Amino acid sequence: MIESVLIFNQLGKPRLIKTYKQLDTATQQQLLREIHSLVSKRSDTLCNFLHGSQQLVGSSSRIVYRHYATLYFVFIVDSSESELGILDLIQVFVEALDRVFENVCELDLIFHFDDVHYILSEVVSAGMVVETNLAEISKAVNEGRRQKKPLPEPSRVGIGALRRGFV
Amino acid sequence: MAAMKGLTVFIADMRKCRSREEEERRVNKELANIRTKFKDNSLNGYNRKKYVCKLVYMSLLGYDVNFGHREAVELINSSKYSEKQVGYLAVTLVVPEESDFLRMVVGAMRRDIHDTNEFNVCLALNAIANLGAREIASALTPDIFMQLVSSASSVFAKKKAALCLLRLLRRHPDAVNSHEWATRVIPYMGHRDIGVTMSVTSLVTALAQQYPDEMRKAGAFAVRRLKSLVIDNSYSMDYMYYNVPVPWLQIKFLRLLQYFPAPENPELRMQLLDILRHIIDVSQEPQRDLQQMNAQYSILFEAINLGIELDIDQGLMQECAVLLGKFITSRETNVRYLGLETMAHLAAYIENLDAVKTYQGVIIQSLRDRDVSVRRRALDLLYSMCDVSNAKMIVSELLRHMAVADFALREEMALKVAILTEKYATEYSWYVDVMMRLLSLAGDHMGDEVWHRVVQVILGNEELQTYACKISLQTLKAPVCHESAFKVSAYVLGEFGHLIANAEDCAPIDQLKALQAKMPATSVSGRNVALTTIAKFINLFPEIKSLCLRILDRYRNALDAELQQRACEYYALGTLENEDLLPTVFEEMPPFPDRQSALMSRLLKKEADTEDQRTWVFGGREINRERKMHTPSTPTTPRPPELPEPASPQAPASPQQPAEDLAVRKSKRHYTRLLWENDGILFDGDEIQVGLVSQFKAPAGRVGVFLGNKATAPLSDISVQAIAQDMNLAIAQAANQDPLPSALMPLGQVRLFFDIACKNAFAQPPLLRITYNIAGSSSTVELQMPVTVTHFMDPVTISVGDFFARWKQLGEGDVGEAQSVISMPFLKTDQAGMQWLRSVVGGVGFALINGADPEPDNIVGVGIVSSESARFGCLVRAEPKKEHGMTRFTVRSTNADIAKVALANIAMIVESK
């Protein structure tokens, strides 16, 4: 099962925190700090998996992460998930963000943190993968948006495309 | 993008803040603003949505948001999709699961699930999948199930419904009646939509662990679907991920199949073998890019895992071993990592370890990989592949590596070395040498269990003792000696020093001097052990008695209380006139009873906390075989007691149940006692004992739960939950407590406090649910907590005249009266019976009004129940008829529930006498 999904930047600023077991705010922040300190000092040639021996991450949990441009995408999973499968899932999630936001950048995630949650919920629900077909994911998100009244698109300035894929 | 201007401005403001203090000021200002806005009843939906969104954003940044829950709930009830969406988002992110507001959304959720707009349906299902509260599980499971199976529901709804069921099943297995629908979901694994198939397969995997036999036909489904994906290539192109067809679904099927035994049907078996072979072959073809390789390997590793688990074809296994051998030298770190992990799985099952041992050199090399994750996997693999033939080699490599290993890894490494050495030792000298080196090298990273265990082993093996003494003395004479090694040495010499006393340089005086020389440098606990050894020396070697006494005498003035106490007591023992006592006290320790090593349970505990059961653990074949046999099929049902208690002579009719009934009867007795006493035992089972200490100050209360381990093995994964059964009672874990320890040793005790608030009159006492793991199987104990509405009742004295005026007044409404006649035969004979009856009525919380009732034997009393929202008067009248041995009790209150509960409590207590 996926226990939590975190997105943060190189400085450790949170962009998304979603835990599939409820944690209070303070614990969430502590988790974020712990993971950030573990992950940010690893070079990109090391593997994408880390053992969770820390206090908050259960000892049989794994941290699976990817580093894209300025952001880290981290999934904390228990041992019943395939590590590589989760790695692929992170790629799907990022590609879905890219499709919905059209060339996504960190600012999109900041100003539309709610949309990031909605997109994630089309990929992962109850800690389980629901959908991996990009067409289906963006259809669900876009049709959801159509339910709302259309509003003019706000202007935005990108700070680095995520499309490059993981380094 | 439906942006809200106010929200965008706020986020931009926050980003401009230069420091955390500045940010906090901005947040506080906004919080104050939102609080005022929320007080305004005319707030429109748009603004409410905007402010709730801001709160969600603040909580992301780490600010505690403890209001706005009501507004989030109101948004859910809105008819506008955008408002509803934000409402559900906020409810899943910022409203705590135990909040009362969650109960208020159950109705709205049900409405949305049945809505004709499928987007609303999905919002509700999504929220449920993320929340999984108990109220939702018991109220909405049938509605959710309908969404999965109904032909009218969309594929979006179906896949979410399946995951909702999974979530609720895991969180509240007792509330979802899964046995009624478990097998009915299997056909949906064949749904044409891949998303639905994937979700349902996740659900089926969980159900398969609960109902392995009933769900077995899901295995055939999985094989067929896999075949169509892997061999027949029938799938929609949309689901291609970098040229690999739905890797996640393939993985899911391969995982699911690991929970079933290999198929017996020969055709199915062949198909499965074909699939595995095909997956292996495909992975050998050159890959276009990294992403494709990832995807392909993710399937391959799972296929190998399945092959190992099912053990269906030895040839295939050997082939896998070769493949894995290639992987562990791969340039890709990810592949090396997974190669090592999967090889450990292989080593945990394979008959002949030779295939793995070929790579021993490479694996030992991997202990020095640049990546700590890889190093950790290498350690696990070495541990799993160890046997008598290579134990010495592996242990010495691990010891050599210990000095440079990561700190995070050392404890585990040390534990593993200790276990391997004990398990595979063929020479006594090797065991002692290795353990002493281990203690010196890694003593700082190990718990006391390791040196305790060494002492236990030495005490239990006579052949070891002389050699151990020699090494102990050497260790003490070495220039540096680690604390744990010092303790072992001191202990061993104290017990067996006489065995070497005639050897050269080992005379009693040498032993004492070596010990004494190291004492100043060791910690207090080390010196404590040393003092005991010195006292034992007095007994063993009368020739050095005076020296020993001199040392003890010096420690009589030690600052540390424990040291001082030991020194004083030992000194007193040594200088007694009566010389018989000393030899009796310091007689040789008997060997420890043979029991499971604490090291093993410590290591296994590290593997426990997953939602799906692990199909294997690190370690060799034996432990995995043993594990398979003992894994209970239904982890949530309590373990039946192993030995039924002897049936009592009065109840020979039902021999199957006596143990169960006895336990229930006993715990009912305990419950009853606690209805009028504050402290006591609530449950006394074979494995655990639960005690309560409670304190009530209406309308609040605090209950301390003490959990003791009565078993001989440690308990792990303990959880203690209190669950309110009535919405008018809130119960939650008190703040600022130590978390429960991860394991509770035999005879150990933990405690946990709960805060209770009585919101209004309530009928149902809360439940206490305790779950724990013992010896690999989990047990759940559910107990009714003795917290009833009368616990929030304070005695009130009113004048004799007022009582009956009030009594009549309450009686006229006839709403809140409860009455019953209870047989009390002891009243006929027991003179003290009347007095006892009075103490019961007083004990429940009534003030007794003497002389108010014209009949002198009658007892009347008054109490007031205070809740947070109202106060309720409560009057009682007991009319005993001594000659008939009966008493009629009548309780009247302004609230019917209170009258009923008060009467029921009195009745329970009286009947239990």
PDB file of C-alpha atoms in Angstrom, chain B residues 624-815:
ATOM      1  CA  ASN B 624      10.118 -19.272   6.275  1.00  0.00           C
ATOM      2  CA  ARG B 625       8.732 -22.800   6.314  1.00  0.00           C
ATOM      3  CA  GLU B 626       7.836 -22.437   9.939  1.00  0.00           C
ATOM      4  CA  ARG B 627       6.241 -19.122   9.251  1.00  0.00           C
ATOM      5  CA  LYS B 628       4.055 -20.499   6.474  1.00  0.00           C
ATOM      6  CA  MET B 629       2.707 -23.159   8.762  1.00  0.00           C
ATOM      7  CA  HIS B 630       1.874 -20.741  11.523  1.00  0.00           C
ATOM      8  CA  THR B 631       0.475 -17.834   9.569  1.00  0.00           C
ATOM      9  CA  PRO B 632      -3.156 -17.648  10.574  1.00  0.00           C
ATOM     10  CA  SER B 633      -5.544 -17.348   7.678  1.00  0.00           C
ATOM     11  CA  THR B 634      -7.731 -14.762   9.336  1.00  0.00           C
ATOM     12  CA  PRO B 635      -5.536 -12.276  11.105  1.00  0.00           C
ATOM     13  CA  THR B 636      -8.319 -10.290  12.677  1.00  0.00           C
ATOM     14  CA  THR B 637     -10.144 -12.935  14.627  1.00  0.00           C
ATOM     15  CA  PRO B 638      -8.892 -13.448  18.133  1.00  0.00           C
ATOM     16  CA  ARG B 639      -6.878 -16.571  18.723  1.00  0.00           C
ATOM     17  CA  PRO B 640      -8.809 -19.287  20.468  1.00  0.00           C
ATOM     18  CA  PRO B 641      -7.235 -20.192  23.779  1.00  0.00           C
ATOM     19  CA  GLU B 642      -4.843 -23.050  23.242  1.00  0.00           C
ATOM     20  CA  LEU B 643      -5.892 -25.146  26.188  1.00  0.00           C
ATOM     21  CA  PRO B 644      -9.537 -25.042  27.099  1.00  0.00           C
ATOM     22  CA  GLU B 645      -9.949 -24.583  30.805  1.00  0.00           C
ATOM     23  CA  PRO B 646     -11.370 -27.610  32.539  1.00  0.00           C
ATOM     24  CA  ALA B 647     -15.126 -27.484  32.413  1.00  0.00           C
ATOM     25  CA  SER B 648     -16.660 -26.787  35.767  1.00  0.00           C
ATOM     26  CA  PRO B 649     -18.740 -29.617  37.197  1.00  0.00           C
ATOM     27  CA  GLN B 650     -21.906 -27.500  37.095  1.00  0.00           C
ATOM     28  CA  ALA B 651     -21.794 -27.033  33.363  1.00  0.00           C
ATOM     29  CA  PRO B 652     -20.892 -30.297  31.710  1.00  0.00           C
ATOM     30  CA  ALA B 653     -23.432 -29.784  28.939  1.00  0.00           C
ATOM     31  CA  SER B 654     -21.394 -27.486  26.720  1.00  0.00           C
ATOM     32  CA  PRO B 655     -17.847 -28.743  26.665  1.00  0.00           C
ATOM     33  CA  GLN B 656     -16.820 -26.737  23.593  1.00  0.00           C
ATOM     34  CA  GLN B 657     -17.308 -23.356  25.073  1.00  0.00           C
ATOM     35  CA  PRO B 658     -16.317 -23.273  28.713  1.00  0.00           C
ATOM     36  CA  ALA B 659     -13.093 -21.338  28.227  1.00  0.00           C
ATOM     37  CA  GLU B 660     -14.740 -18.650  26.164  1.00  0.00           C
ATOM     38  CA  ASP B 661     -17.739 -18.324  28.455  1.00  0.00           C
ATOM     39  CA  LEU B 662     -15.626 -18.259  31.532  1.00  0.00           C
ATOM     40  CA  ALA B 663     -13.588 -15.393  30.126  1.00  0.00           C
ATOM     41  CA  VAL B 664     -16.724 -13.490  29.216  1.00  0.00           C
ATOM     42  CA  ARG B 665     -18.272 -14.068  32.615  1.00  0.00           C
ATOM     43  CA  LYS B 666     -15.101 -12.998  34.344  1.00  0.00           C
ATOM     44  CA  SER B 667     -14.763  -9.857  32.322  1.00  0.00           C
ATOM     45  CA  LYS B 668     -18.402  -9.016  32.963  1.00  0.00           C
ATOM     46  CA  ARG B 669     -17.675  -9.286  36.681  1.00  0.00           C
ATOM     47  CA  HIS B 670     -14.737  -6.961  36.300  1.00  0.00           C
ATOM     48  CA  TYR B 671     -16.843  -4.512  34.333  1.00  0.00           C
ATOM     49  CA  THR B 672     -19.526  -4.530  36.989  1.00  0.00           C
ATOM     50  CA  ARG B 673     -17.065  -3.840  39.753  1.00  0.00           C
ATOM     51  CA  LEU B 674     -15.730  -0.874  37.871  1.00  0.00           C
ATOM     52  CA  LEU B 675     -19.204   0.574  37.622  1.00  0.00           C
ATOM     53  CA  TRP B 676     -18.903   1.719  41.199  1.00  0.00           C
ATOM     54  CA  GLU B 677     -15.203   1.610  41.832  1.00  0.00           C
ATOM     55  CA  ASN B 678     -12.638   3.804  40.160  1.00  0.00           C
ATOM     56  CA  ASP B 679      -9.704   1.454  39.823  1.00  0.00           C
ATOM     57  CA  GLY B 680      -9.423  -2.216  39.080  1.00  0.00           C
ATOM     58  CA  ILE B 681      -8.966  -4.925  36.561  1.00  0.00           C
ATOM     59  CA  LEU B 682     -11.159  -4.870  33.484  1.00  0.00           C
ATOM     60  CA  PHE B 683      -9.905  -7.949  31.718  1.00  0.00           C
ATOM     61  CA  ASP B 684      -7.722 -10.820  32.762  1.00  0.00           C
ATOM     62  CA  GLY B 685      -6.904 -13.157  29.900  1.00  0.00           C
ATOM     63  CA  ASP B 686      -4.264 -15.736  29.154  1.00  0.00           C
ATOM     64  CA  GLU B 687      -2.036 -13.305  27.344  1.00  0.00           C
ATOM     65  CA  ILE B 688      -2.922  -9.880  28.558  1.00  0.00           C
ATOM     66  CA  GLN B 689      -4.336  -8.168  31.567  1.00  0.00           C
ATOM     67  CA  VAL B 690      -6.064  -4.818  31.328  1.00  0.00           C
ATOM     68  CA  GLY B 691      -6.473  -2.540  34.295  1.00  0.00           C
ATOM     69  CA  LEU B 692      -8.220   0.800  34.544  1.00  0.00           C
ATOM     70  CA  VAL B 693      -7.763   3.868  36.679  1.00  0.00           C
ATOM     71  CA  SER B 694     -10.399   6.472  36.233  1.00  0.00           C
ATOM     72  CA  GLN B 695     -11.248   9.873  37.479  1.00  0.00           C
ATOM     73  CA  PHE B 696     -14.376  11.804  36.670  1.00  0.00           C
ATOM     74  CA  LYS B 697     -15.166  15.411  37.131  1.00  0.00           C
ATOM     75  CA  ALA B 698     -18.407  15.938  35.245  1.00  0.00           C
ATOM     76  CA  PRO B 699     -18.654  16.609  32.399  1.00  0.00           C
ATOM     77  CA  ALA B 700     -15.087  15.472  31.811  1.00  0.00           C
ATOM     78  CA  GLY B 701     -13.140  12.408  32.783  1.00  0.00           C
ATOM     79  CA  ARG B 702      -9.869  10.664  32.293  1.00  0.00           C
ATOM     80  CA  VAL B 703      -9.273   6.957  32.136  1.00  0.00           C
ATOM     81  CA  GLY B 704      -5.872   5.347  32.313  1.00  0.00           C
ATOM     82  CA  VAL B 705      -5.599   1.955  30.650  1.00  0.00           C
ATOM     83  CA  PHE B 706      -2.855  -0.358  31.895  1.00  0.00           C
ATOM     84  CA  LEU B 707      -1.946  -3.196  29.622  1.00  0.00           C
ATOM     85  CA  GLY B 708       0.176  -5.975  31.017  1.00  0.00           C
ATOM     86  CA  ASN B 709       1.766  -8.882  29.185  1.00  0.00           C
ATOM     87  CA  LYS B 710       0.982 -12.171  30.923  1.00  0.00           C
ATOM     88  CA  ALA B 711       2.327 -14.375  28.163  1.00  0.00           C
ATOM     89  CA  THR B 712       5.836 -15.727  27.941  1.00  0.00           C
ATOM     90  CA  ALA B 713       6.548 -14.104  24.587  1.00  0.00           C
ATOM     91  CA  PRO B 714       6.698 -10.395  23.853  1.00  0.00           C
ATOM     92  CA  LEU B 715       3.688  -8.619  22.380  1.00  0.00           C
ATOM     93  CA  SER B 716       4.257  -6.448  19.382  1.00  0.00           C
ATOM     94  CA  ASP B 717       2.240  -4.069  17.226  1.00  0.00           C
ATOM     95  CA  ILE B 718       0.126  -3.143  20.162  1.00  0.00           C
ATOM     96  CA  SER B 719      -2.665  -0.735  19.562  1.00  0.00           C
ATOM     97  CA  VAL B 720      -5.128   0.480  22.137  1.00  0.00           C
ATOM     98  CA  GLN B 721      -8.117   2.328  20.819  1.00  0.00           C
ATOM     99  CA  ALA B 722     -11.122   3.676  22.568  1.00  0.00           C
ATOM    100  CA  ILE B 723     -14.135   3.952  20.341  1.00  0.00           C
ATOM    101  CA  ALA B 724     -17.143   6.010  21.272  1.00  0.00           C
ATOM    102  CA  GLN B 725     -20.354   4.149  20.577  1.00  0.00           C
ATOM    103  CA  ASP B 726     -22.567   7.103  21.156  1.00  0.00           C
ATOM    104  CA  MET B 727     -22.265  10.484  19.544  1.00  0.00           C
ATOM    105  CA  ASN B 728     -22.868  12.223  22.846  1.00  0.00           C
ATOM    106  CA  LEU B 729     -19.700  10.875  24.328  1.00  0.00           C
ATOM    107  CA  ALA B 730     -16.274  11.863  23.055  1.00  0.00           C
ATOM    108  CA  ILE B 731     -13.249   9.833  23.957  1.00  0.00           C
ATOM    109  CA  ALA B 732      -9.753  10.454  22.687  1.00  0.00           C
ATOM    110  CA  GLN B 733      -6.220   9.665  23.600  1.00  0.00           C
ATOM    111  CA  ALA B 734      -4.842  12.278  25.963  1.00  0.00           C
ATOM    112  CA  ALA B 735      -2.199  14.561  24.560  1.00  0.00           C
ATOM    113  CA  ASN B 736       1.519  14.465  25.390  1.00  0.00           C
ATOM    114  CA  GLN B 737       1.928  10.828  26.155  1.00  0.00           C
ATOM    115  CA  ASP B 738       4.741   8.543  25.287  1.00  0.00           C
ATOM    116  CA  PRO B 739       3.863   6.426  22.269  1.00  0.00           C
ATOM    117  CA  LEU B 740       3.286   2.752  22.932  1.00  0.00           C
ATOM    118  CA  PRO B 741       6.521   0.784  22.744  1.00  0.00           C
ATOM    119  CA  SER B 742       6.956  -1.397  19.706  1.00  0.00           C
ATOM    120  CA  ALA B 743       7.189  -4.487  21.855  1.00  0.00           C
ATOM    121  CA  LEU B 744       6.014  -5.340  25.316  1.00  0.00           C
ATOM    122  CA  MET B 745       8.146  -7.878  27.089  1.00  0.00           C
ATOM    123  CA  PRO B 746       6.649 -10.589  29.293  1.00  0.00           C
ATOM    124  CA  LEU B 747       5.562  -9.133  32.651  1.00  0.00           C
ATOM    125  CA  GLY B 748       5.943  -5.659  31.175  1.00  0.00           C
ATOM    126  CA  GLN B 749       3.231  -3.058  31.427  1.00  0.00           C
ATOM    127  CA  VAL B 750       2.281  -0.007  29.415  1.00  0.00           C
ATOM    128  CA  ARG B 751      -0.246   2.637  30.092  1.00  0.00           C
ATOM    129  CA  LEU B 752      -2.266   5.030  28.055  1.00  0.00           C
ATOM    130  CA  PHE B 753      -4.639   7.768  29.111  1.00  0.00           C
ATOM    131  CA  PHE B 754      -7.869   8.744  27.444  1.00  0.00           C
ATOM    132  CA  ASP B 755      -9.745  11.971  27.852  1.00  0.00           C
ATOM    133  CA  ILE B 756     -13.485  11.725  27.955  1.00  0.00           C
ATOM    134  CA  ALA B 757     -16.112  14.370  27.508  1.00  0.00           C
ATOM    135  CA  CYS B 758     -19.793  13.866  28.107  1.00  0.00           C
ATOM    136  CA  LYS B 759     -21.553  16.040  25.557  1.00  0.00           C
ATOM    137  CA  ASN B 760     -25.064  15.037  26.417  1.00  0.00           C
ATOM    138  CA  ALA B 761     -26.925  12.137  27.947  1.00  0.00           C
ATOM    139  CA  PHE B 762     -25.726   8.921  26.318  1.00  0.00           C
ATOM    140  CA  ALA B 763     -26.777   5.302  26.424  1.00  0.00           C
ATOM    141  CA  GLN B 764     -23.855   3.280  25.060  1.00  0.00           C
ATOM    142  CA  PRO B 765     -20.542   2.974  26.886  1.00  0.00           C
ATOM    143  CA  PRO B 766     -17.441   3.234  24.686  1.00  0.00           C
ATOM    144  CA  LEU B 767     -15.491   0.245  23.464  1.00  0.00           C
ATOM    145  CA  LEU B 768     -11.856  -0.447  24.152  1.00  0.00           C
ATOM    146  CA  ARG B 769     -10.194  -2.306  21.334  1.00  0.00           C
ATOM    147  CA  ILE B 770      -6.778  -3.794  21.962  1.00  0.00           C
ATOM    148  CA  THR B 771      -4.902  -5.501  19.187  1.00  0.00           C
ATOM    149  CA  TYR B 772      -1.511  -7.082  19.405  1.00  0.00           C
ATOM    150  CA  ASN B 773       0.695  -9.663  17.803  1.00  0.00           C
ATOM    151  CA  ILE B 774       2.091 -12.547  19.702  1.00  0.00           C
ATOM    152  CA  ALA B 775       4.279 -15.250  18.251  1.00  0.00           C
ATOM    153  CA  GLY B 776       3.306 -14.281  14.748  1.00  0.00           C
ATOM    154  CA  SER B 777      -0.447 -14.239  15.100  1.00  0.00           C
ATOM    155  CA  SER B 778      -2.552 -11.271  15.897  1.00  0.00           C
ATOM    156  CA  SER B 779      -5.305 -11.015  18.447  1.00  0.00           C
ATOM    157  CA  THR B 780      -7.986  -8.500  19.114  1.00  0.00           C
ATOM    158  CA  VAL B 781      -9.737  -7.997  22.404  1.00  0.00           C
ATOM    159  CA  GLU B 782     -12.773  -5.774  22.556  1.00  0.00           C
ATOM    160  CA  LEU B 783     -14.039  -4.673  25.898  1.00  0.00           C
ATOM    161  CA  GLN B 784     -16.853  -2.475  27.009  1.00  0.00           C
ATOM    162  CA  MET B 785     -15.398   0.378  29.005  1.00  0.00           C
ATOM    163  CA  PRO B 786     -17.037   1.073  32.321  1.00  0.00           C
ATOM    164  CA  VAL B 787     -17.856   4.630  31.389  1.00  0.00           C
ATOM    165  CA  THR B 788     -21.557   5.242  31.683  1.00  0.00           C
ATOM    166  CA  VAL B 789     -23.689   8.260  32.170  1.00  0.00           C
ATOM    167  CA  THR B 790     -23.808   7.740  35.942  1.00  0.00           C
ATOM    168  CA  HIS B 791     -20.066   8.316  36.045  1.00  0.00           C
ATOM    169  CA  PHE B 792     -20.876  11.909  35.270  1.00  0.00           C
ATOM    170  CA  MET B 793     -23.373  12.081  38.126  1.00  0.00           C
ATOM    171  CA  ASP B 794     -22.611  13.988  41.288  1.00  0.00           C
ATOM    172  CA  PRO B 795     -24.534  13.397  44.496  1.00  0.00           C
ATOM    173  CA  VAL B 796     -26.794  16.256  45.510  1.00  0.00           C
ATOM    174  CA  THR B 797     -28.381  16.631  48.917  1.00  0.00           C
ATOM    175  CA  ILE B 798     -31.847  18.090  49.026  1.00  0.00           C
ATOM    176  CA  SER B 799     -34.173  18.500  51.937  1.00  0.00           C
ATOM    177  CA  VAL B 800     -36.351  15.656  53.091  1.00  0.00           C
ATOM    178  CA  GLY B 801     -39.518  17.413  51.996  1.00  0.00           C
ATOM    179  CA  ASP B 802     -38.309  18.357  48.556  1.00  0.00           C
ATOM    180  CA  PHE B 803     -37.545  14.798  47.594  1.00  0.00           C
ATOM    181  CA  PHE B 804     -41.073  13.580  47.132  1.00  0.00           C
ATOM    182  CA  ALA B 805     -42.225  16.835  45.583  1.00  0.00           C
ATOM    183  CA  ARG B 806     -39.550  16.361  42.948  1.00  0.00           C
ATOM    184  CA  TRP B 807     -40.238  12.609  42.706  1.00  0.00           C
ATOM    185  CA  LYS B 808     -43.918  13.234  41.919  1.00  0.00           C
ATOM    186  CA  GLN B 809     -43.098  15.996  39.492  1.00  0.00           C
ATOM    187  CA  LEU B 810     -40.814  13.706  37.509  1.00  0.00           C
ATOM    188  CA  GLY B 811     -43.278  10.862  37.672  1.00  0.00           C
ATOM    189  CA  GLU B 812     -46.058  12.887  36.056  1.00  0.00           C
ATOM    190  CA  GLY B 813     -44.283  13.286  32.745  1.00  0.00           C
ATOM    191  CA  ASP B 814     -43.648   9.558  32.767  1.00  0.00           C
ATOM    192  CA  VAL B 815     -40.901   9.980  30.212  1.00  0.00           C
TER     193      VAL B 815
END
